[in-house]
Coordinates of C-alpha atoms and ligand atoms in Angstrom, one line a residue:
X263 CA 35.5 33.4 19.7
X264 CA 35.4 36.3 17.2
X265 CA 32.4 39.2 17.1
X266 CA 32.5 41.6 14.4
X267 CA 31.5 44.7 13.3
X268 CA 29.8 45.1 9.8
X269 CA 32.9 46.5 8.6
X270 CA 35.0 44.8 10.0
X271 CA 33.4 41.5 8.9
X272 CA 33.6 42.7 5.1
X273 CA 36.7 43.3 5.4
X274 CA 37.8 40.2 6.9
X275 CA 35.4 37.6 4.4
X276 CA 37.4 39.7 1.7
X277 CA 41.0 38.9 2.6
X278 CA 40.2 35.5 4.0
X279 CA 37.2 34.0 2.7
X280 CA 33.9 32.1 4.1
X281 CA 35.4 29.2 5.0
X282 CA 37.7 31.0 7.2
X283 CA 35.0 32.9 9.0
X284 CA 33.0 29.8 9.5
X285 CA 36.2 28.3 11.2
X286 CA 36.5 31.5 13.0
X287 CA 32.7 32.3 14.1
X288 CA 30.8 29.3 14.0
X289 CA 28.1 30.3 16.6
X290 CA 27.2 33.7 14.6
X291 CA 28.0 32.1 11.1
X292 CA 26.1 29.2 11.0
X293 CA 22.8 30.7 11.7
X294 CA 23.5 33.6 9.5
X295 CA 24.1 31.5 6.8
X296 CA 21.0 29.2 7.4
X297 CA 19.0 31.9 7.7
X298 CA 20.1 34.0 4.1
X299 CA 20.1 30.3 3.0
X300 CA 16.1 30.1 4.1
X301 CA 15.3 33.6 2.8
X302 CA 16.6 32.9 -0.9
X303 CA 14.9 29.5 -0.7
X304 CA 11.5 30.9 1.0
X305 CA 12.0 33.8 -2.6
X306 CA 13.2 31.8 -4.7
X307 CA 10.2 29.0 -4.3
X308 CA 7.5 32.2 -4.4
X309 CA 8.6 33.5 -7.3
X310 CA 8.1 30.1 -9.0
X311 CA 4.6 30.3 -7.1
X312 CA 3.5 33.1 -8.9
X313 CA 4.9 32.3 -12.1
X314 CA 2.9 28.8 -12.5
X315 CA -0.4 30.8 -10.9
X316 CA -0.3 33.3 -13.5
X317 CA -0.6 30.7 -15.8
X318 CA -4.3 31.1 -15.3
X319 CA -5.3 30.9 -19.5
X320 CA -2.9 27.6 -20.2
X321 CA -4.9 25.0 -20.9
X322 CA -2.0 22.4 -19.5
X323 CA 0.3 23.5 -16.5
X324 CA 2.3 22.8 -13.9
X325 CA 0.2 22.5 -10.9
X326 CA 1.7 25.3 -8.6
X327 CA 4.1 24.5 -5.9
X328 CA 3.7 25.7 -2.2
X329 CA 6.4 28.0 -1.1
X330 CA 8.9 27.0 1.7
X331 CA 11.9 28.5 4.0
X332 CA 13.9 25.2 4.5
X333 CA 16.2 23.7 1.3
X334 CA 15.3 19.7 1.5
X335 CA 12.9 19.8 4.1
X336 CA 10.3 21.7 2.5
X337 CA 6.6 21.5 3.5
X338 CA 7.7 18.3 5.6
X339 CA 7.7 20.0 9.3
X340 CA 3.8 21.8 8.9
X341 CA 2.8 18.6 7.6
X342 CA 3.7 16.6 10.6
X343 CA 1.9 19.3 12.8
X344 CA -1.0 19.6 11.0
X345 CA -1.7 18.1 7.7
X346 CA -5.5 18.7 7.1
X347 CA -5.1 22.3 7.9
X348 CA -1.6 22.1 5.6
X349 CA -3.2 21.3 2.4
X350 CA -6.0 23.1 3.1
X351 CA -4.4 26.4 3.1
X352 CA -2.6 25.5 0.4
X353 CA -5.6 24.9 -1.8
X354 CA -7.0 28.3 -0.7
X355 CA -3.8 29.9 -1.7
X356 CA -4.0 28.6 -5.0
X357 CA -7.6 27.8 -6.2
X358 CA -6.9 24.8 -7.9
X359 CA -7.5 21.4 -8.1
X360 CA -4.4 20.4 -7.5
X361 CA -1.3 21.9 -5.6
X362 CA 2.2 20.6 -5.2
X363 CA 4.8 20.5 -2.5
X364 CA 8.2 19.2 -1.7
X365 CA 8.6 17.3 1.4
X366 CA 12.7 16.5 1.9
X367 CA 13.9 14.3 -1.7
X368 CA 10.1 14.2 -3.1
X369 CA 7.7 16.1 -4.9
X370 CA 4.0 15.4 -3.9
X371 CA 1.2 16.5 -5.6
X372 CA -1.7 16.7 -3.7
X373 CA -5.5 16.7 -5.3
X374 CA -9.4 17.7 -3.8
X375 CA -11.3 18.4 -6.8
X376 CA -14.0 15.4 -7.2
X377 CA -13.3 15.3 -11.2
X378 CA -10.1 15.0 -10.7
X379 CA -10.0 12.4 -8.1
X380 CA -12.7 10.1 -10.3
X381 CA -10.3 10.6 -13.0
X382 CA -7.1 9.2 -10.4
X383 CA -9.5 6.3 -9.3
X384 CA -10.0 5.3 -13.5
X385 CA -5.8 4.6 -14.0
X386 CA -4.0 1.6 -14.5
X387 CA -1.1 0.3 -12.3
X388 CA 1.1 1.3 -15.3
X389 CA 0.6 4.6 -14.6
X390 CA -0.1 5.1 -10.9
X391 CA 0.6 2.1 -8.5
X392 CA 0.6 1.6 -4.6
X393 CA 3.6 -1.0 -4.4
X394 CA 6.5 1.1 -3.0
X395 CA 4.2 2.7 -0.4
X396 CA 2.9 -0.1 0.7
X397 CA 5.9 -1.7 1.0
X398 CA 7.3 0.9 2.9
X399 CA 4.2 1.1 5.0
X400 CA 4.8 -2.8 5.8
X401 CA 8.2 -2.6 6.7
X402 CA 7.9 0.6 9.5
X403 CA 4.4 0.1 10.7
X404 CA 4.3 -4.0 10.7
X405 CA 8.4 -4.7 10.4
X406 CA 8.1 -6.9 7.9
X407 CA 11.7 -6.9 7.1
X408 CA 11.3 -6.2 3.8
X409 CA 9.7 -9.3 2.9
X410 CA 6.3 -8.2 1.2
X411 CA 9.1 -6.3 -1.3
X412 CA 11.7 -9.3 -1.3
X413 CA 8.6 -12.3 -1.5
X414 CA 6.5 -10.3 -4.1
X415 CA 4.9 -13.4 -5.9
X416 CA 4.4 -14.7 -2.4
X417 CA 3.0 -11.2 -1.7
X418 CA 0.7 -10.8 -4.0
X419 CA -0.9 -14.3 -4.4
X420 CA -1.6 -14.1 -0.2
X421 CA -3.1 -10.2 -1.3
X422 CA -5.5 -12.0 -4.1
X423 CA -6.8 -14.7 -1.3
X424 CA -8.8 -11.3 -0.4
X425 CA -10.4 -10.8 -3.4
X426 CA -12.7 -13.4 -2.3
X427 CA -14.4 -10.6 0.5
X428 CA -15.7 -9.3 -2.8
X429 CA -18.2 -12.4 -3.4
X430 CA -21.5 -12.7 -2.6
X431 CA -20.7 -16.0 -0.8
X432 CA -18.0 -14.2 1.9
X433 CA -20.9 -11.6 1.9
X434 CA -23.7 -13.8 2.8
X435 CA -21.5 -16.0 5.0
X436 CA -19.9 -13.0 7.1
X437 CA -23.2 -11.1 7.7
X438 CA -24.9 -13.7 8.2
X439 CA -22.6 -15.2 10.8
X440 CA -22.2 -11.3 12.4
X441 CA -25.7 -11.1 12.5
X442 CA -26.3 -14.5 14.9
X443 CA -23.4 -13.5 17.0
X444 CA -25.3 -9.9 17.7
X445 CA -28.7 -11.1 18.3
X446 CA -27.3 -13.2 21.2
X447 CA -24.2 -10.8 22.4
X448 CA -25.8 -7.0 22.2
X449 CA -27.7 -7.9 25.4
X450 CA -24.7 -8.5 27.1
X451 CA -22.7 -5.4 25.8
X452 CA -22.6 -4.3 29.3
X453 CA -24.0 -7.2 32.1
X454 CA -25.6 -6.4 35.5
X455 CA -27.9 -8.4 36.7
X456 CA -28.0 -11.4 38.0
X457 CA -25.0 -11.2 39.8
X458 CA -24.6 -8.2 41.7
X459 CA -20.8 -7.7 41.4
X460 CA -18.8 -8.5 38.5
X461 CA -16.2 -10.3 39.5
X462 CA -18.1 -13.2 41.8
X463 CA -16.8 -16.4 40.8
X464 CA -17.7 -18.1 38.0
X465 CA -19.3 -15.0 36.7
X466 CA -16.6 -12.7 35.2
X467 CA -17.4 -9.8 32.8
X468 CA -16.9 -9.7 29.4
X469 CA -13.4 -9.2 28.0
X470 CA -15.2 -6.0 26.3
X471 CA -16.6 -4.9 29.7
X472 CA -13.3 -4.8 30.9
X473 CA -11.4 -3.0 28.5
X474 CA -14.6 -0.8 28.8
X475 CA -13.9 -0.1 32.5
X476 CA -17.7 -0.8 33.4
X477 CA -19.3 0.2 37.1
X478 CA -22.2 -0.8 37.9
X479 CA -24.8 1.7 39.3
X480 CA -27.1 0.8 41.9
X481 CA -30.7 1.9 39.7
X482 CA -29.6 -0.9 37.2
X483 CA -27.3 1.6 34.8
X484 CA -23.8 0.6 33.3
X485 CA -21.3 3.6 33.4
X486 CA -18.4 2.2 30.6
X487 CA -15.5 4.0 28.5
X488 CA -17.6 4.3 25.5
X489 CA -14.8 4.0 22.6
X490 CA -12.9 1.1 24.4
X491 CA -16.1 -0.5 25.0
X492 CA -17.1 -0.5 21.4
X493 CA -14.5 -1.4 19.5
X494 CA -13.6 -4.4 21.8
X495 CA -16.8 -5.8 21.7
X496 CA -16.9 -5.5 18.1
X497 CA -13.5 -6.8 18.0
X498 CA -14.6 -10.1 19.8
X499 CA -17.2 -11.1 18.0
X500 CA -15.8 -10.0 13.6
X501 CA -12.0 -11.8 15.0
X502 CA -13.9 -14.6 16.0
X503 CA -16.2 -15.1 13.1
X504 CA -12.7 -14.6 10.6
X505 CA -10.0 -16.8 12.5
X506 CA -12.3 -18.5 14.8
X507 CA -12.9 -18.4 18.6
X508 CA -9.5 -20.2 19.0
X509 CA -7.3 -16.8 18.3
X510 CA -8.5 -14.7 21.1
X511 CA -9.2 -17.9 23.9
X512 CA -5.4 -18.5 23.4
X513 CA -4.0 -14.6 23.1
X514 CA -6.4 -12.8 25.5
X515 CA -4.2 -10.0 25.3
X516 CA -4.6 -9.9 21.8
X517 CA -7.3 -6.9 21.5
X518 CA -5.2 -4.8 23.6
X519 CA -2.4 -5.4 22.3
X520 CA -4.0 -4.5 18.5
X521 CA -5.5 -0.8 20.1
X522 CA -2.1 -0.6 21.7
X523 CA -0.8 -1.0 18.2
X524 CA -3.2 1.5 16.6
X525 CA -2.9 4.1 18.8
X526 CA 0.9 4.3 18.2
X527 CA 0.7 3.5 14.5
X528 CA 1.4 7.2 13.6
X529 CA 4.2 6.8 15.8
X530 CA 6.0 4.3 13.9
X531 CA 4.9 6.2 10.0
X532 CA 7.2 8.7 11.2
X533 CA 10.2 7.2 12.4
X534 CA 11.2 10.2 14.9
X535 CA 8.6 9.8 17.4
X536 CA 9.0 5.8 17.8
X537 CA 10.7 6.2 21.2
X538 CA 7.8 7.9 22.4
X539 CA 6.0 6.1 24.9
X540 CA 3.2 5.2 22.5
X541 CA 5.7 4.4 19.9
X542 CA 7.4 1.5 22.0
X543 CA 3.9 0.1 23.7
X544 CA 3.3 -0.2 19.5
X545 CA 6.0 -2.2 18.9
X546 CA 5.7 -4.1 21.8
X547 CA 2.2 -5.0 21.0
X548 CA 3.2 -6.0 17.4
X549 CA 5.7 -8.4 18.8
X550 CA 3.0 -10.4 20.6
X551 CA 0.3 -9.9 17.9
X552 CA 3.0 -11.5 15.3
X553 CA 3.8 -14.4 17.5
X554 CA -0.1 -15.2 17.8
X555 CA -0.8 -14.8 14.0
X556 CA 2.3 -17.2 13.4
X557 CA 0.8 -19.3 16.0
X558 CA -2.5 -19.4 14.4
X559 CA -1.4 -20.2 11.2
X560 CA 1.2 -22.8 11.6
X561 CA -1.8 -24.9 13.5
X562 CA -3.8 -23.9 10.8
X563 CA -1.3 -25.6 8.1
X564 CA -1.2 -28.4 10.2
X565 CA -4.7 -29.3 10.0
X566 CA -5.0 -28.4 6.3
X567 CA -1.9 -31.1 5.7
X568 CA -3.6 -33.6 8.1
X569 CA -1.1 -33.2 10.9
X570 CA -2.3 -32.8 14.5
X571 CA -2.4 -29.1 15.3
X572 CA -1.0 -28.2 19.6
X573 CA -3.8 -29.0 21.9
X574 CA -4.5 -25.3 22.3
X575 CA -5.8 -25.1 18.8
X576 CA -7.7 -28.7 18.6
X577 CA -11.2 -26.5 17.4
X578 CA -10.4 -24.3 14.5
X579 CA -13.8 -25.7 12.5
X580 CA -15.3 -22.3 12.7
X581 CA -12.2 -20.5 10.9
X582 CA -14.1 -18.4 7.6
X583 CA -13.4 -19.7 4.4
X584 CA -11.5 -16.7 3.5
X585 CA -8.7 -17.1 6.5
X586 CA -8.8 -21.0 5.1
X587 CA -8.1 -19.9 1.6
X588 CA -5.3 -17.5 3.0
X589 CA -3.3 -19.9 4.7
X590 CA -3.5 -22.8 1.6
X591 CA -2.4 -19.8 -0.2
X592 CA 0.7 -18.8 1.8
X593 CA 1.9 -22.3 2.3
X594 CA 1.5 -23.0 -1.5
X595 CA 3.7 -20.2 -2.5
X596 CA 6.5 -21.0 0.6
X597 CA 5.9 -18.5 2.0
X598 CA 8.5 -16.8 5.1
X599 CA 6.5 -16.6 8.6
X600 CA 7.8 -13.0 8.4
X601 CA 6.1 -12.5 5.7
X602 CA 2.8 -14.7 6.6
X603 CA 2.3 -13.4 10.4
X604 CA 2.9 -9.6 9.2
X605 CA 1.0 -9.6 6.5
X606 CA -2.2 -11.4 8.5
X607 CA -1.3 -8.9 11.4
X608 CA -2.0 -5.9 8.9
X609 CA -5.0 -7.5 7.8
X610 CA -6.3 -8.2 11.2
X611 CA -5.8 -4.5 12.1
X612 CA -7.7 -3.1 8.9
X613 CA -10.8 -5.3 9.5
X614 CA -11.1 -3.4 13.0
X615 CA -9.2 -0.1 12.5
X616 CA -12.2 1.4 10.1
X617 CA -15.8 -0.7 11.2
X618 CA -15.2 -0.6 14.9
X619 CA -14.5 3.4 15.1
X620 CA -16.7 4.2 13.2
X621 CA -19.8 2.5 14.8
X622 CA -18.6 4.5 17.9
X623 CA -18.9 7.4 16.6
X624 CA -22.2 7.0 14.8
X625 CA -23.3 5.9 17.8
X626 CA -22.3 9.2 19.4
X627 CA -23.7 11.3 16.5
X628 CA -27.0 9.7 16.6
X629 CA -27.6 9.4 20.5
X630 CA -26.2 13.1 20.6
X631 CA -29.6 14.0 18.8
X632 CA -32.9 13.0 20.4
X633 CA -35.3 13.2 17.5
X634 CA -33.0 11.3 14.6
X635 CA -32.6 8.5 17.2
X636 CA -36.1 8.3 17.3
X637 CA -36.4 8.9 13.8
X638 CA -33.8 6.0 12.9
X639 CA -35.3 3.6 16.0
X640 CA -38.7 3.7 14.0
X641 CA -37.0 3.2 10.5
X642 CA -34.7 0.2 12.2
X643 CA -38.3 -1.3 14.3
X644 CA -39.6 -4.1 11.8
X645 CA -36.2 -5.5 10.8
X646 CA -33.9 -5.2 14.5
X647 CA -36.4 -6.5 17.5
X648 CA -36.7 -8.3 20.5
X649 CA -36.7 -11.9 19.8
X650 CA -41.0 -12.5 19.2
X651 CA -40.8 -15.9 21.0
X652 CA -39.1 -14.4 23.8
X653 CA -35.2 -16.4 23.2
X654 CA -32.6 -15.0 25.7
X655 CA -28.8 -15.2 25.9
X656 CA -26.5 -17.1 28.0
X657 CA -26.8 -14.0 30.7
X658 CA -30.8 -14.3 30.8
X659 CA -31.0 -10.5 28.5
X660 CA -33.2 -10.6 25.7
X661 CA -32.2 -12.0 22.7
X662 CA -32.6 -9.4 19.3
X663 CA -33.8 -11.3 15.7
X664 CA -32.2 -9.4 13.1
X665 CA -33.3 -9.1 9.3
X666 CA -30.1 -8.4 7.5
X667 CA -31.9 -7.6 4.2
X668 CA -34.3 -5.4 5.8
X669 CA -31.8 -3.2 7.4
X670 CA -29.6 -2.7 4.9
X671 CA -31.7 -2.0 2.0
X672 CA -34.8 -0.4 3.5
X673 CA -33.4 2.0 5.8
X674 CA -32.0 5.1 4.2
X675 CA -31.7 7.0 7.3
X676 CA -29.2 4.6 9.7
X677 CA -27.0 4.4 6.1
X678 CA -27.2 7.5 5.6
X679 CA -26.0 8.7 9.0
X680 CA -23.3 5.8 8.4
X681 CA -21.7 8.1 5.0
X682 CA -21.9 11.0 7.2
X683 CA -20.6 9.8 10.2
X684 CA -17.6 8.6 7.8
X685 CA -17.2 12.4 6.6
X686 CA -17.1 13.8 9.8
X687 CA -14.3 11.3 11.2
X688 CA -12.6 10.4 8.7
X689 CA -9.4 11.9 7.1
X690 CA -7.4 9.6 5.3
X691 CA -5.0 10.3 2.4
X692 CA -4.7 7.7 -0.3
X693 CA -1.2 7.8 -1.4
X694 CA 0.1 6.5 -5.4
X695 CA 3.5 6.1 -6.8
X696 CA 3.2 7.9 -10.7
X697 CA 5.1 5.7 -12.8
X698 CA 4.2 7.5 -15.9
X699 CA 3.6 11.4 -17.1
X700 CA -0.1 12.2 -16.2
X701 CA -2.4 14.4 -17.1
X702 CA -5.2 15.4 -14.9
X703 CA -8.0 17.7 -16.7
X704 CA -10.5 19.8 -14.7
X705 CA -14.4 19.4 -15.0
X706 CA -15.5 22.5 -16.1
X707 CA -18.1 22.4 -13.4
X708 CA -15.6 21.5 -10.6
X709 CA -14.1 24.2 -12.0
X710 CA -17.1 27.0 -11.4
X711 CA -17.3 25.4 -8.1
X712 CA -13.9 26.2 -7.5
X713 CA -14.7 30.1 -9.0
X714 CA -11.9 29.4 -12.0
X715 CA -12.5 31.1 -15.7
X716 CA -11.9 28.1 -17.1
X717 CA -11.1 24.2 -16.9
X718 CA -7.6 23.3 -16.7
X719 CA -5.3 20.4 -17.3
X720 CA -2.1 19.5 -15.0
X721 CA 0.8 17.6 -15.9
X722 CA 1.6 15.1 -13.1
X723 CA 5.7 14.1 -13.6
X724 CA 6.6 10.5 -13.5
X725 CA 8.3 9.9 -10.2
X726 CA 6.9 11.6 -8.1
X727 CA 3.7 11.0 -5.4
X728 CA 0.1 11.9 -6.5
X729 CA -1.6 12.3 -2.9
X730 CA -5.6 12.0 -2.8
X731 CA -6.6 14.7 -0.1
X732 CA -10.0 12.8 0.7
X733 CA -10.5 14.7 4.8
X734 CA -9.2 17.6 3.1
X735 CA -12.5 17.2 0.5
X736 CA -14.4 15.9 3.2
X737 CA -14.5 19.6 5.1
X738 CA -14.4 21.7 1.5
X739 CA -17.7 23.7 2.0
X740 CA -17.8 23.6 -1.6
X741 CA -18.2 20.1 -1.9
X742 CA -20.0 19.5 1.2
X743 CA -22.3 22.3 2.3
X744 CA -21.8 23.3 6.3
X745 CA -19.2 20.9 6.2
X746 CA -18.7 21.1 10.5
X747 CA -22.3 19.9 11.0
X748 CA -23.5 16.4 11.1
X749 CA -26.8 16.6 8.4
X750 CA -28.1 13.2 8.9
X751 CA -30.2 13.4 5.2
X752 CA -27.2 14.6 3.4
X753 CA -26.5 11.3 1.4
X754 CA -29.8 10.8 0.8
X755 CA -30.7 11.5 -2.9
X756 CA -34.4 12.0 -4.2
X757 CA -36.9 8.4 -4.8
X758 CA -35.5 6.8 -8.0
X759 CA -38.5 6.0 -10.5
X760 CA -39.3 3.0 -8.5
X761 CA -40.2 4.6 -5.8
X762 CA -37.1 3.7 -3.7
X763 CA -35.3 6.3 -1.3
X764 CA -31.5 6.3 -2.9
X765 CA -28.5 6.7 -0.3
X766 CA -25.9 7.5 -2.5
X767 CA -22.1 8.4 -1.5
X768 CA -21.7 10.9 -4.3
X769 CA -18.1 13.0 -3.5
X770 CA -17.6 10.9 -0.5
X771 CA -14.2 8.0 -0.9
X772 CA -13.9 6.9 2.6
X773 CA -13.5 3.1 0.8
X774 CA -11.1 4.5 -1.4
X775 CA -11.2 4.2 -5.4
X776 CA -10.2 2.0 -8.5
X777 CA -8.1 -1.1 -8.2
X778 CA -7.1 -0.6 -4.8
X779 CA -10.6 0.2 -3.2
X780 CA -11.5 -1.3 0.0
X781 CA -11.9 -5.3 -0.3
X782 CA -14.6 -5.8 2.4
X783 CA -16.4 -2.8 2.0
X784 CA -19.6 -5.0 1.0
X785 CA -19.6 -6.5 4.4
X786 CA -18.5 -3.6 6.1
X787 CA -21.1 -1.3 5.3
X788 CA -23.4 -4.1 6.5
X789 CA -21.3 -5.2 9.4
X790 CA -21.7 -1.8 10.7
X791 CA -25.8 -0.7 10.4
X792 CA -25.6 -4.4 12.0
X793 CA -23.5 -3.4 15.2
X794 CA -25.2 0.0 15.1
X795 CA -29.1 -0.9 14.7
X796 CA -28.6 -3.2 17.3
X797 CA -26.9 -1.5 19.8
X798 CA -29.5 1.5 19.3
X799 CA -32.4 -0.7 19.5
X800 CA -31.1 -2.5 23.1
X801 CA -29.4 0.7 24.5
X802 CA -30.3 4.2 26.3
X803 CA -26.7 5.8 26.0
X804 CA -26.5 9.3 28.1
X805 CA -24.0 11.6 29.6
X806 CA -22.9 10.8 33.8
X807 CA -24.1 14.1 34.5
X808 CA -26.9 16.7 32.4
X809 CA -29.0 16.2 29.5
X810 CA -26.3 16.5 26.3
X811 CA -23.9 13.8 25.3
X812 CA -20.5 15.7 23.8
X813 CA -18.6 14.3 21.7
X814 CA -14.7 14.2 22.8
X815 CA -12.5 15.9 20.3
X816 CA -10.8 13.6 17.8
X817 CA -7.1 12.1 17.9
X818 CA -4.6 12.0 15.4
X819 CA -5.9 12.5 11.2
X820 CA -4.8 9.6 9.1
X821 CA -7.9 7.4 8.2
X822 CA -10.2 7.0 11.0
X823 CA -9.8 9.0 14.0
X824 CA -9.8 7.4 17.8
X825 CA -10.8 9.9 19.7
X826 CA -8.4 12.2 21.8
X827 CA -9.5 10.5 25.1
X828 CA -12.6 8.0 25.7
X829 CA -15.9 9.4 26.5
X830 CA -17.2 8.1 29.9
X831 CA -21.8 6.9 29.3
X832 CA -24.0 5.5 31.1
X833 CA -26.0 2.9 29.3
X834 CA -29.5 1.9 30.2
X835 CA -31.0 -1.4 28.8
X836 CA -34.4 -0.8 27.1
X837 CA -35.6 -4.5 27.1
X838 CA -34.9 -7.5 29.9
Ligands
LIG69 C1 -15.9 1.5 7.5 C2 -15.3 0.6 7.2 C3 -13.9 0.3 6.2 C4 -13.6 1.6 5.3 C5 -14.2 2.9 5.5 C6 -12.1 0.7 4.8 C7 -11.5 1.6 3.9 C8 -10.1 0.9 3.1 C9 -9.5 2.0 2.8 C10 -9.7 3.3 2.5 C11 -8.5 1.3 1.7 C12 -7.5 1.5 1.0 C13 -7.6 2.1 -0.2 C14 -7.1 2.6 -1.0 O1 -5.7 2.0 -0.8 O2 -7.2 3.1 -2.1 C15 -9.1 -0.3 2.8 C16 -8.5 -1.8 2.3 C17 -8.9 -2.8 2.5 N1 -9.8 -3.0 2.9 FE1 -11.1 -1.5 4.0 N2 -12.3 0.0 5.6 C18 -13.4 -0.7 6.2 C19 -13.8 -1.8 6.4 C20 -12.8 -3.0 6.0 C21 -13.9 -4.5 6.7 C22 -14.4 -4.7 7.3 C23 -12.8 -5.6 5.9 C24 -12.3 -6.9 6.0 C25 -13.7 -7.6 6.0 C26 -11.6 -4.4 4.9 C27 -10.9 -4.9 4.0 C28 -9.8 -4.2 3.2 C29 -8.9 -5.1 2.3 C30 -8.5 -6.2 2.9 C31 -7.9 -3.7 2.3 C32 -6.8 -3.9 1.0 C33 -7.2 -3.5 -0.2 C34 -6.1 -3.2 -1.1 O3 -4.9 -3.9 -0.7 O4 -6.3 -4.0 -2.5 N3 -12.1 -3.7 5.5 N4 -10.1 -0.4 3.3

């Protein structure tokens, strides 16, 4: 190995050239050259940022690109480390409504101004679409082997079948079935009496109780891991409602797999991390889920053909209409097993992941505020109450009676608390591919809100990616005052002309928007209120020690968040 003094280095470089120097002293020269390249990259990207930043008077301009150190990598590392913090810093350093990042070979334009977001939602598919991103996601997250991309027609027909979820017939069927199931099961969210020991023969625990690791106390209270308890309890009712009871009955580990998959899905999309323990668990869970979905589909397809399904799938009469239509659509379009099963697993995940986690966070937010809890209980008491005729569930506990219409139309505080929960606890990114050059124009009021001299327009070039930074907007104090506080009244508007109080999502876009807006949103709103209200009426929830229920830290960003660690709570039954 050769070491040089600077004068020697200069004369050697002059006589032998750079290649010779790298070959002779790689341990020194490679880091030196790397540092030089980084410095040059940082300087050039900084100059470029200043040039675009100085276009304060331009009516149409190029968004500022955030400077970076390492060519090709760009801002990838800071995105991987802290996506929301990175975007918030970029936003604050420019003061504009859009900022641009280089990540690997791609340019990303991140949008976080309400008027620009509305324009993004209004674009046609020919300008902005999600197809390529969705195909990539189906491959890395669900291992579809590019079936979504290669079986284009079949995928789109299957996807279209989900539009049924937007129709009144589906919404009525799904909410009615959910409400009836909740009425009879919320009293058994955790069981206790009549059996003294949970595992007494013939009286096994409910699967969600096992997932929540319940422990019965002598005074009749029950301790549980609240996150696991809630997401599994809701999952049981909603999966039974969509796919019929046989799916979970034949695959008792289905929910464990679903939540293991969810815990590791971040690791799968950043494929480097797929080798982590959570990533490996997610991969194993995903293959069991895919197999279960394929078997379920084959049984349903057999019934639809008039054939006899396997013995364990004889009773498929309780499958929802939307899932029956999906099966028929897959069959009519000669869909491969790979496309069918991976897409059905993605729907299974989508149906559960957002609603169930939001109910968990929402309950904690409400139970940790005694005044809000009591106001909401008063607001909903007319619509969610213990069965007036004294009906009991299978375990002998009180049943509830739920008036879904009354709950959803006349209870603004619980609905506004749901929106505020989504604002606080969700952090989704909406990603679109830019197919044609696009101009986005700031509104005058948004420009003023961001402290700009005048509204500007931005040119977003074809071939780049556009990102809606919902999580960052949800925490922007200019859009949502005091964003770190849970304000249960935030989304409540004044009374309208008809005298009714309105609840309005305003600049909150947790269901997405435009052509890709969540197809399950009408059901989801009602479902969340049904689950949350019924638990608030039937149960008191508090900490194991002390008075204050402390909310756990949130896990990784990216749509709905899980808690960083589960939270152990004590549940007390309010009605026997
Ligand atoms: C609080 C609950 C929920 C939230 C916050 C939520 C949010 C979302 C979001 C952000 C998207 C992507 C939109 C985009 O790409 O712009 C989406 C898509 C979707 N959601 Fe939901 N969702 C919820 C519950 C549900 C439920 C319960 C169902 C089913 C009953 C459902 C069905 C779907 C479907 C089918 C899509 C795909 C839409 C498409 O590709 O066109 N969601 N949801």
